[in-house]
């Protein structure tokens, strides 16, 4: 079974306000006061222009989008996360912006490498956003990022809930 995710994560109010009116943007609540905005094709295309290359080594973070995340982070920390797994093998990437600058990452754990002691890139990013996990789970599970396995599922879940 696979897992594929490309999304922005931040506090719910921050993300709803910041993404308002942005083509292709929609917000889905997570646990612990965080929300997720999936990187839709429409959102990606709006910031990619003629270049499909991702910023800072990310697969689906358009070059101009990092500047927008930096702006949003003046209201609170904002993370961009990516994960891709199939059959238990894959990789993760994450970065966090706060007060207009990158304060974590970009972190990358490539395929075949174990996570560092500090945890997966996404777990570290979630921690910077205030997520708390206990000994039985990591931050990924604590905020319920495991609720869906693919970005498309997050997109579908937001449209069914009438969220921004």
Tab-separated table of C-alpha atoms in Angstrom:
chain	number	residue	atom	x	y	z
A	1	UNK	CA	0.000	0.000	0.000
A	2	UNK	CA	1.299	3.467	-0.849
A	3	UNK	CA	1.275	6.902	0.668
A	4	UNK	CA	1.735	10.162	-1.195
A	5	UNK	CA	1.330	13.633	0.305
A	6	UNK	CA	2.236	17.171	-0.721
A	7	UNK	CA	0.732	19.860	1.500
A	8	UNK	CA	1.039	23.032	3.537
A	9	UNK	CA	0.321	22.653	7.261
A	10	UNK	CA	-0.242	25.484	9.736
A	11	UNK	CA	-2.629	26.646	12.420
A	12	UNK	CA	-6.216	26.385	11.211
A	13	UNK	CA	-7.139	30.067	11.393
A	14	UNK	CA	-3.861	31.164	9.824
A	15	UNK	CA	-4.182	28.745	6.915
A	16	UNK	CA	-7.855	29.547	6.240
A	17	UNK	CA	-7.197	33.299	6.224
A	18	UNK	CA	-3.972	33.086	4.199
A	19	UNK	CA	-5.352	30.783	1.514
A	20	UNK	CA	-8.661	32.645	1.071
A	21	UNK	CA	-9.208	33.412	-2.615
A	22	UNK	CA	-6.181	31.415	-3.751
A	23	UNK	CA	-7.069	29.334	-6.831
A	24	UNK	CA	-7.105	25.614	-6.056
A	25	UNK	CA	-6.661	26.107	-2.314
A	26	UNK	CA	-8.786	24.317	0.261
A	27	UNK	CA	-8.200	23.650	3.936
A	28	UNK	CA	-8.878	20.468	5.930
A	29	UNK	CA	-8.692	20.492	9.746
A	30	UNK	CA	-6.276	18.154	11.491
A	31	UNK	CA	-6.059	17.550	15.225
A	32	UNK	CA	-4.276	19.804	17.741
A	33	UNK	CA	-5.433	23.034	16.082
A	34	UNK	CA	-3.568	22.437	12.828
A	35	UNK	CA	-4.946	22.316	9.297
A	36	UNK	CA	-3.715	21.026	5.965
A	37	UNK	CA	-3.910	22.594	2.511
A	38	UNK	CA	-3.215	19.960	-0.163
A	39	UNK	CA	-0.999	21.011	-3.071
A	40	UNK	CA	-3.584	20.655	-5.825
A	41	UNK	CA	-2.673	20.681	-9.515
A	42	UNK	CA	-4.435	24.031	-9.880
A	43	UNK	CA	-2.488	25.563	-7.006
A	44	UNK	CA	0.784	24.100	-8.269
A	45	UNK	CA	0.166	25.368	-11.819
A	46	UNK	CA	-0.693	28.874	-10.588
A	47	UNK	CA	2.808	29.248	-9.122
A	48	UNK	CA	4.879	27.157	-11.506
A	49	UNK	CA	4.710	29.289	-14.640
A	50	UNK	CA	6.949	27.818	-17.320
A	51	UNK	CA	9.115	25.831	-14.899
A	52	UNK	CA	7.918	22.598	-13.301
A	53	UNK	CA	11.019	22.329	-11.112
A	54	UNK	CA	10.353	22.220	-7.383
A	55	UNK	CA	12.006	24.652	-4.993
A	56	UNK	CA	14.722	23.545	-2.549
A	57	UNK	CA	14.667	19.969	-3.812
A	58	UNK	CA	10.952	19.434	-3.187
A	59	UNK	CA	8.949	17.587	-5.847
A	60	UNK	CA	5.828	19.778	-5.800
A	61	UNK	CA	6.783	23.081	-4.173
A	62	UNK	CA	6.688	25.681	-6.960
A	63	UNK	CA	9.566	28.166	-6.899
A	64	UNK	CA	7.407	31.210	-6.140
A	65	UNK	CA	5.365	29.447	-3.499
A	66	UNK	CA	8.120	29.527	-0.880
A	67	UNK	CA	7.952	33.345	-0.889
A	68	UNK	CA	4.216	33.128	-0.208
A	69	UNK	CA	4.774	30.698	2.682
A	70	UNK	CA	7.372	33.100	4.095
A	71	UNK	CA	4.771	35.898	3.983
A	72	UNK	CA	2.145	33.728	5.645
A	73	UNK	CA	4.605	32.826	8.406
A	74	UNK	CA	4.508	36.366	9.764
A	75	UNK	CA	1.222	35.261	11.406
A	76	UNK	CA	2.654	31.964	12.724
A	77	UNK	CA	4.770	28.993	11.669
A	78	UNK	CA	3.934	27.335	8.346
A	79	UNK	CA	5.250	23.971	7.088
A	80	UNK	CA	5.427	22.437	3.653
A	81	UNK	CA	5.655	18.628	3.704
A	82	UNK	CA	6.041	15.849	1.164
A	83	UNK	CA	6.000	12.086	1.586
A	84	UNK	CA	6.006	9.286	-0.947
A	85	UNK	CA	5.977	5.614	0.037
A	86	UNK	CA	5.117	2.379	-1.704
A	87	UNK	CA	5.510	-1.031	-0.123
A	88	UNK	CA	7.119	0.513	2.956
A	89	UNK	CA	9.914	2.168	0.941
A	90	UNK	CA	10.033	5.877	0.261
A	91	UNK	CA	11.122	9.299	1.389
A	92	UNK	CA	10.008	12.461	3.214
A	93	UNK	CA	10.820	16.141	2.986
A	94	UNK	CA	9.747	19.108	5.099
A	95	UNK	CA	10.528	22.746	5.825
A	96	UNK	CA	9.096	25.284	8.266
A	97	UNK	CA	8.898	29.061	7.862
A	98	UNK	CA	8.414	31.470	10.770
A	99	UNK	CA	8.636	35.258	10.858
A	100	UNK	CA	9.376	35.313	7.131
A	101	UNK	CA	12.342	32.916	7.077
A	102	UNK	CA	12.996	29.186	6.933
A	103	UNK	CA	13.590	28.025	10.522
A	104	UNK	CA	13.714	24.270	9.875
A	105	UNK	CA	15.081	22.476	6.844
A	106	UNK	CA	14.569	21.758	4.198
A	107	UNK	CA	14.898	18.306	5.749
A	108	UNK	CA	15.068	15.230	3.532
A	109	UNK	CA	15.238	11.558	4.388
A	110	UNK	CA	15.936	9.712	1.130
A	111	UNK	CA	14.738	6.255	0.240
A	112	UNK	CA	16.515	3.503	2.143
A	113	UNK	CA	17.785	5.746	4.951
A	114	UNK	CA	16.493	5.552	8.527
A	115	UNK	CA	14.967	8.606	10.149
A	116	UNK	CA	17.338	10.579	12.374
A	117	UNK	CA	17.001	10.485	16.161
A	118	UNK	CA	14.942	13.683	16.035
A	119	UNK	CA	12.305	11.854	13.978
A	120	UNK	CA	11.050	11.995	10.425
A	121	UNK	CA	11.173	15.319	8.566
A	122	UNK	CA	7.393	15.632	8.846
A	123	UNK	CA	7.393	14.802	12.580
A	124	UNK	CA	10.066	17.458	13.175
A	125	UNK	CA	8.072	20.026	11.179
A	126	UNK	CA	4.871	19.217	13.070
A	127	UNK	CA	6.735	19.625	16.363
A	128	UNK	CA	7.810	23.131	15.242
A	129	UNK	CA	4.121	23.875	14.611
A	130	UNK	CA	3.278	22.843	18.180
A	131	UNK	CA	2.148	19.239	17.673
A	132	UNK	CA	2.660	16.967	20.645
A	133	UNK	CA	2.942	13.180	20.522
A	134	UNK	CA	3.101	10.623	23.287
A	135	UNK	CA	5.240	7.489	23.502
A	136	UNK	CA	2.644	5.404	21.634
A	137	UNK	CA	2.620	7.532	18.467
A	138	UNK	CA	4.568	10.121	16.506
A	139	UNK	CA	3.411	13.611	15.545
A	140	UNK	CA	2.205	12.354	12.139
A	141	UNK	CA	-0.353	10.118	13.876
A	142	UNK	CA	-1.037	12.573	16.707
A	143	UNK	CA	-2.449	15.194	14.317
A	144	UNK	CA	-4.199	12.479	12.251
A	145	UNK	CA	-2.159	12.863	9.073
A	146	UNK	CA	-2.588	9.100	8.747
A	147	UNK	CA	-6.331	9.625	8.094
A	148	UNK	CA	-5.713	9.668	4.312
A	149	UNK	CA	-2.976	8.029	2.255
A	150	UNK	CA	-2.927	10.293	-0.821
A	151	UNK	CA	-3.079	14.008	-1.560
A	152	UNK	CA	-6.137	13.349	-3.753
A	153	UNK	CA	-7.965	11.881	-0.739
A	154	UNK	CA	-7.306	15.060	1.248
A	155	UNK	CA	-8.594	17.123	-1.701
A	156	UNK	CA	-11.770	15.003	-1.858
A	157	UNK	CA	-12.295	15.259	1.917
A	158	UNK	CA	-12.172	19.039	1.912
A	159	UNK	CA	-14.765	19.387	-0.854
A	160	UNK	CA	-17.207	17.184	1.036
A	161	UNK	CA	-16.978	19.294	4.181
A	162	UNK	CA	-17.676	22.730	2.731
A	163	UNK	CA	-14.403	24.143	4.010
A	164	UNK	CA	-12.572	27.106	2.603
